[in-house]
């Protein structure tokens, strides 16, 4: 079932429901997803998109234009690491005649511990607990935050615990930081692994 109203995606109102979706591999192995519901309304403020399914639940809310999201991320990070934004990207932005939406949004997603699809694609890990993904972006303020929490992952007979990734960028605070941590099993017991990177003036310190 699908309903759609709007001249383009940026002013669309839509609702999509799929009750049965099958994926079949060349070896004829397959998986079936019984429930997918996607709803979006880009004619109101704040705009929103929501998804509910057997695999992932989540929502995006705010003011956004998906065609310019990649540019917004590059522009926010380029204050600290200008080499990441190309001359082509700058030229493309200057040639846009239509008024741009300054992306200002927040999002949250939950990847469910449904391992059927991971087994289907032969993923090296399995989920013991749902993964949480949250974040926000404010292009006008040049802020970007992303957090990924994976409490328990299984790799064969190994249990990987307390995995977390965060990205925090704030122009006003001269902050551009990446942080990752996890607890991994070794022959001598559990090992805590941390990685922290700070970026400024085209330089990354770890």
CSV table of C-alpha atoms in Angstrom, one decimal:
chain,number,residue,atom,x,y,z
A,1,UNK,CA,0.0,0.0,0.0
A,2,UNK,CA,1.4,3.4,-1.0
A,3,UNK,CA,0.1,7.0,-0.9
A,4,UNK,CA,2.1,10.0,-2.3
A,5,UNK,CA,1.2,13.6,-2.6
A,6,UNK,CA,3.7,16.4,-3.7
A,7,UNK,CA,5.5,17.8,-6.6
A,8,UNK,CA,8.9,16.6,-5.3
A,9,UNK,CA,10.4,14.9,-2.3
A,10,UNK,CA,10.9,18.2,-0.4
A,11,UNK,CA,7.1,19.0,-0.3
A,12,UNK,CA,5.9,15.4,-0.2
A,13,UNK,CA,3.4,13.7,2.0
A,14,UNK,CA,3.7,9.9,1.8
A,15,UNK,CA,2.8,6.7,3.5
A,16,UNK,CA,4.2,3.3,2.5
A,17,UNK,CA,3.2,0.0,4.0
A,18,UNK,CA,4.7,-3.4,3.0
A,19,UNK,CA,3.3,-6.5,4.6
A,20,UNK,CA,5.5,-9.1,3.0
A,21,UNK,CA,9.0,-8.6,1.4
A,22,UNK,CA,11.1,-11.5,0.3
A,23,UNK,CA,14.8,-11.6,-0.6
A,24,UNK,CA,16.1,-14.7,-2.4
A,25,UNK,CA,19.8,-15.5,-2.9
A,26,UNK,CA,21.2,-17.3,-5.9
A,27,UNK,CA,21.3,-20.5,-3.8
A,28,UNK,CA,17.6,-20.0,-3.2
A,29,UNK,CA,18.1,-19.2,0.5
A,30,UNK,CA,15.8,-16.4,1.5
A,31,UNK,CA,14.4,-14.2,4.2
A,32,UNK,CA,11.1,-12.5,4.6
A,33,UNK,CA,10.3,-9.1,6.2
A,34,UNK,CA,6.7,-9.0,7.3
A,35,UNK,CA,6.3,-5.4,8.3
A,36,UNK,CA,7.6,-2.1,6.9
A,37,UNK,CA,5.8,1.2,7.5
A,38,UNK,CA,7.3,4.5,6.3
A,39,UNK,CA,5.5,7.8,6.8
A,40,UNK,CA,6.7,11.3,5.9
A,41,UNK,CA,5.4,14.8,5.8
A,42,UNK,CA,7.5,17.5,4.3
A,43,UNK,CA,4.7,20.1,4.1
A,44,UNK,CA,4.7,21.0,7.7
A,45,UNK,CA,7.4,22.4,10.0
A,46,UNK,CA,9.1,20.6,11.5
A,47,UNK,CA,9.2,18.0,8.7
A,48,UNK,CA,9.4,14.4,9.7
A,49,UNK,CA,10.1,10.9,8.5
A,50,UNK,CA,9.4,7.8,10.5
A,51,UNK,CA,10.0,4.1,9.8
A,52,UNK,CA,8.9,1.0,11.6
A,53,UNK,CA,9.9,-2.5,10.6
A,54,UNK,CA,11.1,-5.9,11.7
A,55,UNK,CA,14.7,-4.6,11.3
A,56,UNK,CA,14.8,-0.9,12.1
A,57,UNK,CA,12.7,1.7,13.8
A,58,UNK,CA,13.5,5.4,13.7
A,59,UNK,CA,12.6,9.0,12.9
A,60,UNK,CA,14.0,12.2,11.5
A,61,UNK,CA,12.5,15.5,12.5
A,62,UNK,CA,13.4,19.1,11.6
A,63,UNK,CA,14.0,21.1,8.5
A,64,UNK,CA,16.0,19.3,5.9
A,65,UNK,CA,16.7,18.8,2.2
A,66,UNK,CA,18.2,15.4,1.6
A,67,UNK,CA,19.8,16.6,-1.7
A,68,UNK,CA,22.0,19.0,0.3
A,69,UNK,CA,22.7,16.9,3.4
A,70,UNK,CA,26.1,15.7,2.3
A,71,UNK,CA,27.1,19.3,1.5
A,72,UNK,CA,25.9,20.4,5.0
A,73,UNK,CA,28.1,17.8,6.7
A,74,UNK,CA,31.1,18.8,4.6
A,75,UNK,CA,30.5,22.5,5.2
A,76,UNK,CA,30.3,21.9,9.0
A,77,UNK,CA,33.4,19.8,9.2
A,78,UNK,CA,35.3,22.1,6.7
A,79,UNK,CA,35.7,24.8,9.4
A,80,UNK,CA,38.1,22.5,11.2
A,81,UNK,CA,39.4,20.3,8.2
A,82,UNK,CA,39.0,22.5,5.1
A,83,UNK,CA,40.8,20.0,2.9
A,84,UNK,CA,37.7,17.8,3.2
A,85,UNK,CA,35.6,20.2,1.1
A,86,UNK,CA,36.4,20.2,-2.6
A,87,UNK,CA,36.4,23.1,-5.0
A,88,UNK,CA,33.7,21.2,-7.0
A,89,UNK,CA,31.5,21.2,-3.9
A,90,UNK,CA,31.9,24.9,-3.4
A,91,UNK,CA,31.2,25.6,-7.1
A,92,UNK,CA,28.1,23.5,-7.0
A,93,UNK,CA,26.7,25.4,-4.0
A,94,UNK,CA,27.4,28.7,-5.7
A,95,UNK,CA,25.5,27.7,-8.8
A,96,UNK,CA,22.3,26.7,-6.9
A,97,UNK,CA,19.7,29.4,-7.7
A,98,UNK,CA,16.8,28.1,-5.6
A,99,UNK,CA,16.7,29.1,-1.9
A,100,UNK,CA,18.5,26.4,0.2
A,101,UNK,CA,17.2,24.8,3.3
A,102,UNK,CA,19.8,25.1,6.1
A,103,UNK,CA,19.5,21.6,7.4
A,104,UNK,CA,18.5,21.6,11.1
A,105,UNK,CA,17.4,18.2,12.3
A,106,UNK,CA,17.6,15.5,14.8
A,107,UNK,CA,17.3,11.7,14.3
A,108,UNK,CA,17.2,8.5,16.2
A,109,UNK,CA,17.2,4.9,15.0
A,110,UNK,CA,17.1,1.5,16.6
A,111,UNK,CA,18.6,-1.4,14.7
A,112,UNK,CA,16.8,-4.5,16.2
A,113,UNK,CA,18.6,-7.7,17.2
A,114,UNK,CA,17.0,-9.5,14.3
A,115,UNK,CA,19.9,-11.6,13.0
A,116,UNK,CA,18.1,-13.2,10.1
A,117,UNK,CA,19.2,-10.5,7.6
A,118,UNK,CA,22.7,-10.5,9.0
A,119,UNK,CA,22.9,-14.3,8.4
A,120,UNK,CA,21.5,-13.8,4.9
A,121,UNK,CA,24.3,-11.4,3.9
A,122,UNK,CA,27.0,-13.4,5.8
A,123,UNK,CA,27.8,-10.5,8.2
A,124,UNK,CA,30.8,-11.2,10.5
A,125,UNK,CA,28.8,-10.2,13.6
A,126,UNK,CA,25.5,-10.9,15.2
A,127,UNK,CA,23.5,-8.5,17.4
A,128,UNK,CA,22.8,-9.6,21.0
A,129,UNK,CA,21.1,-6.3,21.8
A,130,UNK,CA,19.6,-3.5,19.7
A,131,UNK,CA,21.9,-0.8,18.4
A,132,UNK,CA,20.9,2.8,19.1
A,133,UNK,CA,21.9,5.6,16.7
A,134,UNK,CA,21.1,9.2,17.7
A,135,UNK,CA,22.2,12.6,16.5
A,136,UNK,CA,21.5,16.1,15.4
A,137,UNK,CA,22.7,18.7,12.9
A,138,UNK,CA,22.4,22.5,12.7
A,139,UNK,CA,24.0,23.8,9.5
A,140,UNK,CA,23.4,27.5,10.5
A,141,UNK,CA,25.2,27.0,13.9
A,142,UNK,CA,27.8,24.6,12.3
A,143,UNK,CA,27.0,21.9,14.8
A,144,UNK,CA,26.9,18.1,14.2
A,145,UNK,CA,26.6,15.3,16.7
A,146,UNK,CA,26.4,11.5,16.2
A,147,UNK,CA,26.2,8.7,18.8
A,148,UNK,CA,26.2,5.0,18.1
A,149,UNK,CA,25.7,2.5,21.0
A,150,UNK,CA,26.2,-1.2,20.5
A,151,UNK,CA,26.0,-2.8,24.0
A,152,UNK,CA,26.6,-6.4,22.9
A,153,UNK,CA,28.0,-7.8,19.6
A,154,UNK,CA,28.9,-11.4,18.9
A,155,UNK,CA,31.7,-12.5,16.5
A,156,UNK,CA,31.7,-16.2,16.3
A,157,UNK,CA,32.2,-17.3,19.9
A,158,UNK,CA,33.5,-13.9,21.1
A,159,UNK,CA,31.4,-11.3,22.9
A,160,UNK,CA,32.2,-7.7,22.2
A,161,UNK,CA,30.8,-5.3,24.8
A,162,UNK,CA,30.1,-1.7,25.4
A,163,UNK,CA,30.9,-0.5,21.9
A,164,UNK,CA,30.3,3.3,21.4
A,165,UNK,CA,31.2,5.8,18.6
A,166,UNK,CA,30.6,9.5,18.9
A,167,UNK,CA,31.3,12.4,16.6
A,168,UNK,CA,31.0,16.0,17.9
A,169,UNK,CA,31.5,19.1,15.8
A,170,UNK,CA,30.9,22.7,17.0
A,171,UNK,CA,32.3,25.7,15.2
A,172,UNK,CA,31.7,28.1,18.1
A,173,UNK,CA,33.6,25.8,20.5
A,174,UNK,CA,36.4,24.9,18.0
A,175,UNK,CA,35.4,21.3,18.6
A,176,UNK,CA,35.9,18.5,16.0
A,177,UNK,CA,36.1,15.2,17.9
A,178,UNK,CA,35.8,11.5,17.1
A,179,UNK,CA,35.7,9.0,19.9
A,180,UNK,CA,35.4,5.2,19.8
A,181,UNK,CA,35.5,2.6,22.6
A,182,UNK,CA,34.9,-1.1,23.0
A,183,UNK,CA,35.7,-4.0,25.2
A,184,UNK,CA,37.1,-7.0,23.3
A,185,UNK,CA,38.0,-10.5,24.6
A,186,UNK,CA,41.6,-11.7,24.3
A,187,UNK,CA,43.4,-14.7,25.5
A,188,UNK,CA,44.4,-12.8,28.6
A,189,UNK,CA,40.9,-11.5,29.4
A,190,UNK,CA,38.9,-8.5,28.4
A,191,UNK,CA,40.7,-5.5,26.9
A,192,UNK,CA,39.4,-1.9,26.8
A,193,UNK,CA,40.2,-0.2,23.5
A,194,UNK,CA,39.7,3.6,23.2
A,195,UNK,CA,40.4,5.9,20.2
A,196,UNK,CA,40.1,9.7,20.4
A,197,UNK,CA,40.8,12.1,17.5
A,198,UNK,CA,40.7,15.9,17.5
A,199,UNK,CA,40.7,17.9,14.3
A,200,UNK,CA,41.7,21.5,13.8
A,201,UNK,CA,43.3,23.5,11.0
A,202,UNK,CA,43.6,20.5,8.7
A,203,UNK,CA,45.4,18.6,11.4
A,204,UNK,CA,44.2,15.4,13.2
A,205,UNK,CA,45.6,14.5,16.6
A,206,UNK,CA,45.0,11.1,18.1
